């Protein structure tokens, strides 16, 4: 028993060191922007750089659009597949895995070749960027929504609502979406994480996004990229915390047993 | 014209025929059960009435209106599902009021109707709870209230008690029947539980392999089964091979012992093999009835209110039910015994 407990703690300690040691080293390095003293100068430099806020807000805006388009595209499709075309599910799985197989650079050259003549309009470049991001985030959004729909009895809920007179939009808006809250939040934050740090699409489509800004900082500065890495890490954890917080107390948890 | 009419309904899934030659007329206020084993087409038929499946051929009319291809949300039919299907994101009151809200009723009217429904199902204080905070029985009551709140012209229940334990099932069964009588709503109830169907229904449709085997009152179905399937599916039955001795006089032999049936056997020559059905509760160890068979007690099983005694004649094993009581005298296992039963206890099965 004692030996088992020792090894349990040993592996936990090893895991903690593996994950947190590089983080700690990066954090400590980011504090050394001033000679012989620890300071937040690198963080101040990053925050004072107008490009930081500009690119970050741009990527945030793109992420919001990506999430909206992703939800509008994925939720009704996956819902319909669950309800009426369950045999198509393996093919859906395959299609949504394509972004893992086809590199982003291939996707972006395809987009450029197809839509280049329309890039004279600024909004078109951004629309293509969002479309590319939707494809990149598809595996995560699809899996989140799929898992959410698997967790509920989609067919019975739909039929119950139909028998009560509800139309398809009402069913989606009042029954399916509210019960997918946690799944959608999870998909949304994963999409956010991907879009915020994405480099290839934004860079090759010449968009002022946060990913290319990070790369640029990495090439030209020493301490600021480390500060940015720590900030990105903090933002990601904050997003995870937000998922937990928004998904708390979700109705539909444990079932009471009883005698009535 | 009947309130609900199903005319020559047939449903195919690819090459599989789920329901065929289904004809049924249901009167207003009637409680009809579809009874049969899994896969017999009872739920498919119910789903066609609800509009969730379209018949391959045939016609469905409700209150004189053709409904075969009407969308489910335009039929005004209340449905209760085996899995309750309560909306997890809504409170009990929200669930019950959903259909009224969809119909665009005023908030005050919805509130009043929800309170009325909560009263009806005996959960007046639980309107603000979420489904996950209720027991299975309470959830199914809410599902029933939700289906009734929209004042449907027809109520469909798809094995609503299957997920509940025995005691709750019995209580809720009685409540469903009482509410149905109170509201006078035409009801179709799907079940594979014969006891449920027998105790609840005005009429039962026994189904097998997509076809209607027999339609009748619980009394008719139980006492006068028209097919071998109905006889074996409804209740417990001894189905035994017999040889015709004198068909006109209803005389047959079981394992060489002669018995007489109330009705003659038409169209079967003497010496031919037939199948005789004997209900265990129609057989007795005490001297009663004109027929008797001699055998040995092979086993005795206590089933609560009844004691089932298995008696072997020769090749044939018969079960016999005696009501349990503290003064009941039972034969010993292995002892020779005589079974008595009246002429009308035996039925020839087609």
Coordinates of C-alpha atoms in Angstrom, one line a residue:
Chain A
X1 CA 0.0 0.0 0.0
X2 CA 2.8 2.4 1.1
X3 CA 4.8 1.6 -2.1
X4 CA 1.8 2.2 -4.3
X5 CA 1.2 5.6 -2.7
X6 CA 4.8 6.6 -3.2
X7 CA 4.7 5.8 -6.9
X8 CA 1.4 7.6 -7.3
X9 CA 3.0 10.8 -5.9
X10 CA 6.1 10.2 -7.9
X11 CA 4.2 10.2 -11.2
X12 CA 2.1 13.2 -10.1
X13 CA 5.3 15.1 -9.2
X14 CA 6.9 14.1 -12.5
X15 CA 3.8 15.3 -14.4
X16 CA 3.8 18.6 -12.6
X17 CA 7.5 19.2 -13.3
X18 CA 7.0 18.3 -17.0
X19 CA 4.2 20.8 -17.4
X20 CA 5.1 23.6 -15.1
X21 CA 8.9 23.7 -15.3
X22 CA 9.0 25.1 -18.8
X23 CA 6.3 27.5 -17.9
X24 CA 8.1 28.7 -14.9
X25 CA 11.3 29.1 -16.9
X26 CA 9.5 31.1 -19.5
X27 CA 7.9 33.2 -16.8
X28 CA 11.2 33.8 -15.1
X29 CA 12.8 34.7 -18.4
X30 CA 10.0 37.2 -19.2
X31 CA 10.8 39.0 -16.0
X32 CA 14.5 39.6 -16.9
X33 CA 14.0 42.4 -19.5
X34 CA 15.8 44.8 -17.1
X35 CA 19.4 43.9 -16.3
X36 CA 20.0 42.5 -12.7
X37 CA 16.4 42.9 -11.6
X38 CA 13.1 41.1 -12.0
X39 CA 10.4 43.3 -13.5
X40 CA 7.3 43.3 -15.7
X41 CA 8.9 45.5 -18.2
X42 CA 8.4 43.0 -21.1
X43 CA 4.7 42.9 -20.2
X44 CA 4.5 46.7 -20.1
X45 CA 6.3 46.8 -23.5
X46 CA 3.8 44.3 -25.0
X47 CA 0.8 46.1 -23.5
X48 CA 2.1 49.5 -24.7
X49 CA 2.6 48.3 -28.2
X50 CA -0.5 49.5 -30.1
X51 CA -0.1 46.6 -32.5
X52 CA -0.8 44.2 -29.6
X53 CA -4.3 45.5 -28.9
X54 CA -5.0 46.0 -32.6
X55 CA -4.0 42.5 -33.7
X56 CA -5.5 40.9 -30.6
X57 CA -8.9 42.6 -31.1
X58 CA -8.8 41.8 -34.8
X59 CA -8.3 38.1 -34.1
X60 CA -10.9 38.2 -31.4
X61 CA -13.4 39.7 -33.9
X62 CA -12.5 37.0 -36.4
X63 CA -12.9 34.3 -33.7
X64 CA -16.4 35.6 -32.8
X65 CA -17.4 35.4 -36.5
X66 CA -15.8 32.0 -36.8
X67 CA -17.8 30.8 -33.8
X68 CA -21.0 32.2 -35.2
X69 CA -20.6 30.8 -38.7
X70 CA -19.4 27.4 -37.2
X71 CA -22.4 27.2 -34.9
X72 CA -24.9 28.1 -37.7
X73 CA -23.2 25.6 -40.0
X74 CA -22.5 22.7 -37.6
X75 CA -25.5 22.6 -35.2
X76 CA -28.3 22.2 -37.7
X77 CA -26.2 19.8 -39.8
X78 CA -25.2 17.5 -36.9
X79 CA -28.7 17.7 -35.4
X80 CA -30.2 16.6 -38.7
X81 CA -27.7 13.8 -39.1
X82 CA -28.5 12.6 -35.5
X83 CA -32.2 12.8 -36.2
X84 CA -32.6 11.5 -39.7
X85 CA -29.4 10.3 -41.2
X86 CA -27.5 8.4 -38.5
X87 CA -25.9 6.2 -41.2
X88 CA -24.0 9.3 -42.5
X89 CA -22.2 9.9 -39.1
X90 CA -19.0 7.9 -40.0
X91 CA -18.7 10.1 -43.2
X92 CA -19.2 13.2 -41.1
X93 CA -16.5 12.1 -38.8
X94 CA -14.2 11.6 -41.8
X95 CA -14.9 14.9 -43.4
X96 CA -14.4 16.8 -40.2
X97 CA -11.1 15.2 -39.7
X98 CA -9.8 16.6 -43.0
X99 CA -8.3 19.7 -41.5
X100 CA -5.9 17.4 -39.5
X101 CA -4.8 15.7 -42.7
X102 CA -4.7 18.7 -45.2
X103 CA -2.2 21.3 -44.0
X104 CA -3.4 24.9 -43.6
X105 CA -1.0 26.0 -46.2
X106 CA -2.7 23.9 -48.8
X107 CA -6.1 25.2 -47.8
X108 CA -4.9 28.8 -48.0
X109 CA -3.4 28.5 -51.4
X110 CA -6.7 26.9 -52.6
X111 CA -8.6 29.9 -51.1
X112 CA -6.2 32.4 -52.7
X113 CA -6.4 30.8 -56.1
X114 CA -10.2 30.7 -56.0
X115 CA -11.0 34.0 -54.4
X116 CA -8.0 36.2 -55.2
X117 CA -9.9 38.4 -57.8
X118 CA -12.3 39.4 -55.1
X119 CA -9.7 40.5 -52.6
X120 CA -9.9 44.1 -53.8
X121 CA -12.6 44.4 -51.1
X122 CA -11.2 44.3 -47.6
X123 CA -14.2 42.5 -46.2
X124 CA -13.8 39.8 -48.7
X125 CA -10.3 38.9 -47.4
X126 CA -11.7 38.8 -44.0
X127 CA -14.6 36.7 -45.1
X128 CA -12.2 34.2 -46.7
X129 CA -10.1 34.2 -43.5
X130 CA -13.3 33.4 -41.4
X131 CA -14.2 30.6 -43.9
X132 CA -10.7 29.2 -43.5
X133 CA -10.9 29.4 -39.7
X134 CA -14.3 27.6 -39.8
X135 CA -12.7 24.7 -41.7
X136 CA -9.7 24.6 -39.3
X137 CA -12.0 24.6 -36.2
X138 CA -14.5 22.1 -37.7
X139 CA -13.0 19.0 -35.9
X140 CA -13.4 20.7 -32.6
X141 CA -16.8 22.3 -33.1
X142 CA -18.2 19.1 -34.7
X143 CA -17.0 16.9 -31.9
X144 CA -18.3 19.2 -29.2
X145 CA -21.7 19.4 -30.8
X146 CA -21.8 15.7 -31.6
X147 CA -20.9 14.8 -28.0
X148 CA -23.6 17.3 -26.7
X149 CA -26.2 15.7 -29.0
X150 CA -25.2 12.2 -28.0
X151 CA -25.8 13.1 -24.4
X152 CA -29.5 13.9 -25.0
X153 CA -32.3 11.9 -26.5
X154 CA -32.5 14.1 -29.6
X155 CA -35.3 12.1 -31.3
X156 CA -37.7 11.9 -28.3
X157 CA -37.1 15.6 -27.5
X158 CA -37.7 16.6 -31.1
X159 CA -40.9 14.5 -31.4
X160 CA -42.2 15.7 -28.0
X161 CA -41.8 19.3 -29.2
X162 CA -43.4 18.5 -32.5
X163 CA -46.4 16.8 -30.9
X164 CA -46.8 20.0 -28.9
X165 CA -47.0 22.1 -32.1
X166 CA -43.4 23.3 -32.4
X167 CA -41.9 24.1 -35.8
X168 CA -38.3 23.3 -36.7
X169 CA -36.8 26.7 -35.8
X170 CA -38.6 26.6 -32.5
X171 CA -37.3 23.2 -31.7
X172 CA -33.7 24.3 -32.6
X173 CA -33.9 27.6 -30.7
X174 CA -35.9 26.6 -27.6
X175 CA -35.0 22.9 -27.1
X176 CA -31.8 21.9 -28.9
X177 CA -29.6 25.0 -28.5
X178 CA -30.3 25.5 -24.7
X179 CA -29.5 21.9 -24.0
X180 CA -26.2 22.2 -26.0
X181 CA -25.0 25.1 -24.0
X182 CA -22.0 23.4 -22.4
X183 CA -21.1 21.7 -25.7
X184 CA -21.3 24.9 -27.6
X185 CA -19.2 26.8 -25.1
X186 CA -16.6 24.1 -25.2
X187 CA -16.5 24.2 -29.1
X188 CA -16.5 28.0 -29.0
X189 CA -13.5 28.3 -26.7
X190 CA -11.6 25.7 -28.6
X191 CA -12.3 27.7 -31.7
X192 CA -11.2 30.9 -29.9
X193 CA -7.9 29.3 -28.9
X194 CA -7.2 28.1 -32.4
X195 CA -8.1 31.5 -34.1
X196 CA -6.2 33.7 -31.6
X197 CA -2.9 31.9 -32.2
X198 CA -3.4 31.0 -35.9
X199 CA -0.5 32.1 -38.2
X200 CA -0.6 30.4 -41.6
X201 CA -4.0 31.6 -42.9
X202 CA -3.7 35.1 -41.5
X203 CA -0.2 35.6 -42.7
X204 CA -0.7 34.3 -46.3
X205 CA -4.0 36.2 -46.6
X206 CA -2.1 39.3 -45.4
X207 CA -4.5 39.9 -42.5
X208 CA -3.5 41.9 -39.4
X209 CA -4.0 39.1 -37.0
X210 CA -2.5 38.2 -33.6
X211 CA -0.7 35.0 -34.9
X212 CA 1.5 36.9 -37.4
X213 CA 2.1 39.6 -34.7
X214 CA 3.4 36.8 -32.3
X215 CA 5.7 35.5 -35.0
X216 CA 7.0 39.0 -35.7
X217 CA 7.7 39.6 -32.0
X218 CA 9.5 36.3 -31.8
X219 CA 11.8 37.3 -34.6
X220 CA 12.7 40.7 -33.3
X221 CA 12.6 40.7 -29.5
X222 CA 14.0 38.6 -26.7
X223 CA 11.8 38.9 -23.6
X224 CA 8.5 40.1 -25.1
X225 CA 7.7 36.8 -26.8
X226 CA 8.1 35.0 -23.4
X227 CA 5.7 37.6 -21.8
X228 CA 3.3 37.0 -24.7
X229 CA 3.5 33.2 -24.2
X230 CA 2.6 33.6 -20.5
X231 CA -0.2 36.0 -21.4
X232 CA -1.6 33.5 -24.0
X233 CA -1.4 30.7 -21.4
X234 CA -3.3 32.9 -18.8
X235 CA -5.9 33.8 -21.4
X236 CA -6.5 30.1 -22.3
X237 CA -6.9 29.1 -18.7
X238 CA -9.2 32.0 -18.2
X239 CA -11.3 30.8 -21.1
X240 CA -11.4 27.2 -19.6
X241 CA -12.5 28.7 -16.3
X242 CA -15.2 30.6 -18.1
X243 CA -16.5 27.3 -19.6
X244 CA -16.7 25.8 -16.2
X245 CA -18.4 28.9 -14.7
X246 CA -20.9 29.3 -17.5
X247 CA -21.7 25.5 -17.6
X248 CA -22.2 25.2 -13.9
X249 CA -25.5 23.9 -12.5
X250 CA -26.7 22.7 -15.8
X251 CA -30.2 21.1 -15.5
X252 CA -30.2 17.5 -16.6
X253 CA -27.7 16.2 -14.1
X254 CA -28.3 13.3 -11.7
X255 CA -31.7 11.7 -11.6
X256 CA -33.5 11.4 -8.3
X257 CA -34.7 8.0 -7.4
X258 CA -38.0 7.9 -5.7
X259 CA -41.3 6.2 -5.1
X260 CA -43.8 8.4 -6.9
Chain B
X1 CA -67.9 7.2 -38.7
X2 CA -65.4 6.4 -36.0
X3 CA -63.3 9.1 -34.4
X4 CA -60.0 7.6 -35.4
X5 CA -59.8 5.4 -38.5
X6 CA -56.8 3.5 -39.8
X7 CA -57.6 2.0 -43.2
X8 CA -55.4 -0.7 -44.7
X9 CA -52.2 0.8 -43.3
X10 CA -49.0 -0.7 -44.5
X11 CA -45.5 0.5 -43.6
X12 CA -42.3 -0.7 -45.2
X13 CA -38.7 0.1 -44.2
X14 CA -36.7 -0.8 -47.3
X15 CA -37.7 -4.4 -47.9
X16 CA -38.9 -5.0 -44.3
X17 CA -42.6 -4.8 -43.8
X18 CA -43.2 -3.4 -40.3
X19 CA -47.0 -3.1 -40.5
X20 CA -49.5 -4.5 -43.0
X21 CA -53.2 -4.8 -43.5
X22 CA -53.9 -2.7 -40.4
X23 CA -57.5 -1.6 -40.1
X24 CA -59.0 -0.1 -36.9
X25 CA -61.8 2.1 -35.9
X26 CA -61.6 3.8 -32.5
X27 CA -64.6 5.6 -31.0
X28 CA -64.4 9.0 -29.3
X29 CA -63.4 8.6 -25.6
X30 CA -62.3 5.0 -26.1
X31 CA -59.1 3.6 -24.5
X32 CA -57.4 1.2 -27.0
X33 CA -54.2 -0.7 -26.3
X34 CA -51.8 -2.1 -28.9
X35 CA -50.3 -5.2 -27.3
X36 CA -47.6 -7.4 -28.7
X37 CA -43.9 -8.4 -28.4
X38 CA -41.0 -6.2 -29.4
X39 CA -40.8 -5.6 -33.1
X40 CA -44.5 -6.5 -33.8
X41 CA -45.2 -3.0 -35.3
X42 CA -47.2 -1.5 -32.5
X43 CA -44.9 1.5 -31.9
X44 CA -44.6 2.0 -35.7
X45 CA -48.4 2.2 -36.0
X46 CA -48.6 4.7 -33.1
X47 CA -45.9 6.8 -34.7
X48 CA -47.9 6.8 -38.0
X49 CA -50.9 8.1 -36.0
X50 CA -48.6 10.8 -34.5
X51 CA -47.2 11.7 -37.9
X52 CA -43.6 10.8 -37.1
X53 CA -43.7 8.0 -39.7
X54 CA -45.6 8.1 -43.0
X55 CA -47.5 5.0 -44.1
X56 CA -46.4 3.4 -47.3
X57 CA -50.0 2.9 -48.2
X58 CA -53.3 3.4 -46.4
X59 CA -55.2 6.2 -44.8
X60 CA -55.5 7.8 -41.3
X61 CA -58.5 10.0 -40.4
X62 CA -59.1 11.7 -37.2
X63 CA -62.6 13.1 -36.5
X64 CA -63.4 12.8 -40.1
X65 CA -60.3 14.7 -41.3
X66 CA -57.7 13.1 -43.5
X67 CA -54.5 13.2 -41.5
X68 CA -52.3 10.7 -43.3
X69 CA -49.7 13.2 -44.5
X70 CA -50.4 16.0 -42.1
X71 CA -47.2 17.3 -40.2
X72 CA -46.9 16.1 -36.6
X73 CA -47.1 19.6 -35.3
X74 CA -50.4 20.3 -37.0
X75 CA -52.3 17.2 -35.7
X76 CA -53.1 18.3 -32.2
X77 CA -52.1 15.0 -30.7
X78 CA -50.6 14.7 -27.3
X79 CA -47.9 12.1 -26.9
X80 CA -46.2 10.5 -23.9
X81 CA -42.9 8.7 -24.5
X82 CA -41.2 5.8 -22.7
X83 CA -38.2 8.0 -21.9
X84 CA -40.4 10.9 -20.6
X85 CA -38.7 13.3 -23.1
X86 CA -39.1 16.3 -20.7
X87 CA -37.1 19.3 -21.8
X88 CA -34.1 19.4 -19.4
X89 CA -33.7 23.2 -19.8
X90 CA -37.2 24.0 -18.6
X91 CA -38.9 23.7 -15.3
X92 CA -41.9 21.5 -14.7
X93 CA -44.2 24.5 -15.3
X94 CA -42.2 25.4 -18.4
X95 CA -42.5 21.9 -19.8
X96 CA -46.3 21.8 -19.2
X97 CA -46.8 25.3 -20.7
X98 CA -44.5 24.8 -23.7
X99 CA -47.3 23.7 -26.1
X100 CA -49.5 26.6 -25.1
X101 CA -46.6 29.0 -25.5
X102 CA -45.9 27.7 -29.0
X103 CA -49.6 28.1 -29.8
X104 CA -49.3 31.8 -28.8
X105 CA -51.6 31.7 -25.8
X106 CA -51.6 34.6 -23.3
X107 CA -49.3 34.3 -20.3
X108 CA -52.3 34.4 -17.8
X109 CA -54.0 31.6 -19.7
X110 CA -50.8 29.5 -19.7
X111 CA -50.3 30.0 -16.0
X112 CA -53.9 29.0 -15.2
X113 CA -53.8 25.9 -17.4
X114 CA -50.4 24.8 -16.0
X115 CA -51.8 25.2 -12.4
X116 CA -54.8 23.1 -13.5
X117 CA -52.6 20.4 -15.0
X118 CA -50.3 20.3 -11.9
X119 CA -53.3 19.9 -9.8
X120 CA -54.6 17.1 -12.0
X121 CA -51.3 15.1 -11.7
X122 CA -51.0 15.8 -8.0
X123 CA -47.7 17.8 -8.2
X124 CA -49.1 21.3 -7.5
X125 CA -46.0 22.3 -5.5
X126 CA -43.3 21.1 -7.9
X127 CA -43.9 23.6 -10.8
X128 CA -40.5 25.3 -10.3
X129 CA -38.4 22.2 -10.2
X130 CA -36.3 20.9 -13.1
X131 CA -36.9 17.4 -14.5
X132 CA -33.7 16.1 -13.0
X133 CA -35.0 17.0 -9.6
X134 CA -38.0 14.6 -10.0
X135 CA -38.3 10.8 -9.7
X136 CA -39.1 8.7 -12.7
X137 CA -42.8 8.5 -11.8
X138 CA -43.1 12.2 -11.2
X139 CA -41.4 12.9 -14.6
X140 CA -43.9 10.7 -16.4
X141 CA -46.8 12.5 -14.7
X142 CA -45.3 15.8 -15.9
X143 CA -45.0 14.3 -19.4
X144 CA -48.7 13.3 -19.2
X145 CA -49.7 16.8 -18.0
X146 CA -47.6 18.4 -20.8
X147 CA -49.4 16.2 -23.4
X148 CA -52.8 17.0 -22.0
X149 CA -52.2 20.8 -21.5
X150 CA -52.7 21.5 -25.2
X151 CA -56.2 19.9 -25.0
X152 CA -55.3 17.3 -27.7
X153 CA -58.0 15.5 -29.7
X154 CA -56.1 12.3 -29.2
X155 CA -53.6 11.0 -26.6
X156 CA -50.9 8.6 -27.5
X157 CA -48.8 6.7 -24.9
X158 CA -45.8 4.8 -26.0
X159 CA -44.9 2.3 -23.3
X160 CA -45.1 5.1 -20.7
X161 CA -44.6 2.8 -17.7
X162 CA -41.8 0.6 -19.0
X163 CA -39.0 2.5 -17.3
X164 CA -40.6 2.5 -13.9
X165 CA -40.5 -0.1 -11.1
X166 CA -43.5 -2.4 -10.4
X167 CA -45.2 -0.5 -7.6
X168 CA -45.0 2.9 -9.3
X169 CA -46.1 1.3 -12.5
X170 CA -49.3 0.0 -10.9
X171 CA -50.1 3.4 -9.2
X172 CA -49.5 5.4 -12.3
X173 CA -51.5 2.9 -14.4
X174 CA -54.5 3.6 -12.3
X175 CA -53.9 7.3 -12.4
X176 CA -53.6 7.3 -16.2
X177 CA -56.9 5.5 -16.5
X178 CA -58.6 7.7 -14.0
X179 CA -57.4 10.9 -15.8
X180 CA -58.4 9.5 -19.2
X181 CA -62.0 8.7 -17.9
X182 CA -62.2 12.1 -16.2
X183 CA -61.2 14.0 -19.4
X184 CA -63.0 11.5 -21.8
X185 CA -60.0 11.7 -24.2
X186 CA -59.6 9.1 -26.9
X187 CA -56.4 7.2 -26.0
X188 CA -54.1 4.8 -27.8
X189 CA -51.7 3.0 -25.5
X190 CA -48.8 0.9 -26.6
X191 CA -47.5 -1.8 -24.3
X192 CA -45.9 -5.3 -24.3
X193 CA -47.3 -5.8 -20.8
X194 CA -50.5 -7.9 -21.0
X195 CA -51.5 -7.0 -17.5
X196 CA -51.3 -3.3 -18.3
X197 CA -53.3 -3.8 -21.5
X198 CA -55.9 -6.0 -19.8
X199 CA -56.4 -3.7 -16.8
X200 CA -56.5 -0.4 -18.7
X201 CA -58.2 -0.9 -22.0
X202 CA -61.7 -0.8 -23.4
X203 CA -60.3 -2.7 -26.3
X204 CA -57.0 -4.4 -27.1
X205 CA -55.4 -4.9 -30.5
X206 CA -53.0 -7.9 -30.2
X207 CA -50.3 -7.6 -32.8
X208 CA -47.7 -10.0 -34.1
X209 CA -45.1 -9.6 -37.0
X210 CA -46.8 -6.4 -38.2
X211 CA -50.3 -7.8 -38.3
X212 CA -53.4 -7.5 -36.2
X213 CA -54.0 -10.9 -34.6
X214 CA -57.2 -10.1 -32.7
X215 CA -59.2 -7.0 -31.7
X216 CA -61.5 -7.3 -28.7
X217 CA -62.3 -6.4 -25.1
X218 CA -59.9 -7.6 -22.5
X219 CA -62.5 -10.3 -21.6
X220 CA -62.8 -11.5 -25.2
X221 CA -59.0 -11.5 -25.7
X222 CA -58.3 -13.4 -22.5
X223 CA -61.2 -15.9 -22.6
X224 CA -61.7 -16.4 -26.3
X225 CA -58.3 -16.1 -28.1
X226 CA -58.8 -16.5 -31.9
X227 CA -55.3 -17.5 -32.8
X228 CA -52.6 -19.6 -31.3
X229 CA -50.4 -16.4 -30.9
X230 CA -53.0 -14.6 -28.9
X231 CA -53.7 -17.6 -26.7
X232 CA -50.0 -18.0 -25.9
X233 CA -49.2 -14.3 -25.6
X234 CA -52.0 -13.2 -23.4
X235 CA -52.0 -14.9 -20.0
X236 CA -50.4 -18.3 -19.2
X237 CA -51.7 -21.2 -21.1
X238 CA -51.2 -24.9 -21.4
X239 CA -51.0 -25.6 -25.1
X240 CA -51.1 -29.4 -25.6
X241 CA -51.4 -31.7 -28.6
X242 CA -54.5 -33.9 -28.7
X243 CA -56.0 -36.6 -30.9
X244 CA -59.6 -36.3 -32.1
X245 CA -61.7 -39.2 -30.9
X246 CA -65.1 -37.9 -31.9
X247 CA -65.0 -34.5 -33.5
X248 CA -68.8 -33.9 -33.6
X249 CA -69.1 -34.6 -29.8
X250 CA -65.9 -32.6 -29.0
X251 CA -64.1 -35.7 -27.7
X252 CA -60.3 -35.7 -27.8
X253 CA -57.4 -37.6 -26.1
X254 CA -54.5 -36.1 -24.3
X255 CA -51.7 -38.7 -23.7
X256 CA -54.3 -41.4 -24.1
X257 CA -56.7 -39.9 -21.6
X258 CA -60.1 -38.8 -23.0
X259 CA -61.6 -35.4 -22.3
X260 CA -64.7 -33.6 -23.8
X261 CA -64.8 -30.0 -25.0
X262 CA -67.9 -27.8 -24.9
X263 CA -67.9 -27.3 -28.6
X264 CA -67.7 -29.9 -31.4
X265 CA -64.7 -29.8 -33.7
X266 CA -65.7 -29.0 -37.2
X267 CA -63.9 -30.1 -40.3
X268 CA -61.3 -32.3 -38.6
X269 CA -61.5 -36.1 -39.1
X270 CA -61.4 -38.5 -36.2
X271 CA -57.8 -39.5 -35.4
X272 CA -56.4 -36.2 -36.5
X273 CA -54.0 -34.2 -34.3
X274 CA -55.3 -30.9 -32.9
X275 CA -54.0 -28.4 -30.3
X276 CA -56.0 -27.8 -27.2
X277 CA -55.5 -24.8 -24.9
X278 CA -56.2 -25.0 -21.2
X279 CA -56.0 -22.0 -18.9
X280 CA -54.1 -23.0 -15.6
X281 CA -56.8 -21.2 -13.5
X282 CA -59.5 -23.3 -15.1
X283 CA -58.0 -26.5 -13.8
X284 CA -58.5 -27.7 -10.3
X285 CA -57.4 -30.4 -7.9
X286 CA -60.7 -30.5 -6.2
X287 CA -63.5 -32.4 -7.8
X288 CA -65.3 -30.0 -10.1
X289 CA -66.2 -30.2 -13.8
X290 CA -66.8 -33.1 -16.1
X291 CA -63.3 -33.7 -17.3
X292 CA -60.5 -35.3 -15.4
X293 CA -56.9 -36.2 -16.1
X294 CA -54.5 -38.2 -14.0
X295 CA -50.9 -37.4 -13.5
X296 CA -48.0 -36.9 -11.1
X297 CA -47.0 -33.7 -9.4
X298 CA -43.7 -32.6 -10.9
X299 CA -43.1 -29.3 -9.2
X300 CA -44.8 -26.6 -7.2
X301 CA -44.0 -22.9 -7.5
X302 CA -45.3 -20.1 -5.1
X303 CA -46.1 -17.0 -7.1
X304 CA -47.5 -14.9 -4.3
X305 CA -51.3 -14.8 -4.6
X306 CA -51.3 -18.0 -6.6
X307 CA -49.5 -21.4 -6.3
X308 CA -48.6 -23.0 -9.6
X309 CA -48.6 -26.8 -9.6
X310 CA -46.9 -28.6 -12.5
X311 CA -48.5 -32.0 -13.3
X312 CA -47.1 -34.5 -15.8
X313 CA -49.5 -36.8 -17.5
X314 CA -47.1 -38.8 -19.7
X315 CA -45.5 -36.7 -22.3
X316 CA -47.6 -33.6 -21.5
X317 CA -46.8 -31.2 -18.7
X318 CA -49.7 -29.1 -17.4
X319 CA -49.7 -26.2 -15.1
X320 CA -52.5 -25.6 -12.7
X321 CA -53.1 -22.5 -10.6
X322 CA -54.6 -22.5 -7.1
X323 CA -55.3 -19.4 -5.1
X324 CA -53.0 -19.1 -2.2
X325 CA -54.4 -19.2 1.3
X326 CA -53.0 -20.3 4.6
X327 CA -55.3 -23.4 4.7
X328 CA -54.4 -24.6 1.2
X329 CA -53.5 -28.3 1.2
X330 CA -50.9 -29.1 -1.5
X331 CA -50.0 -32.5 -2.8
X332 CA -46.5 -33.8 -2.4
X333 CA -44.1 -33.7 -5.3
X334 CA -44.2 -37.0 -7.1
X335 CA -47.6 -37.9 -5.7
X336 CA -50.3 -39.1 -8.1
X337 CA -53.1 -36.6 -8.5
X338 CA -56.2 -35.9 -10.6
X339 CA -57.0 -32.7 -12.4
X340 CA -60.6 -31.6 -12.8
X341 CA -62.0 -29.1 -15.2
X342 CA -65.3 -28.2 -16.9
X343 CA -66.1 -28.8 -20.6
X344 CA -65.7 -25.1 -21.5
X345 CA -62.2 -24.9 -20.1
X346 CA -60.7 -26.4 -23.2
X347 CA -60.3 -24.5 -26.5
X348 CA -59.3 -25.9 -29.8
X349 CA -56.6 -23.6 -31.4
X350 CA -56.5 -23.0 -35.1

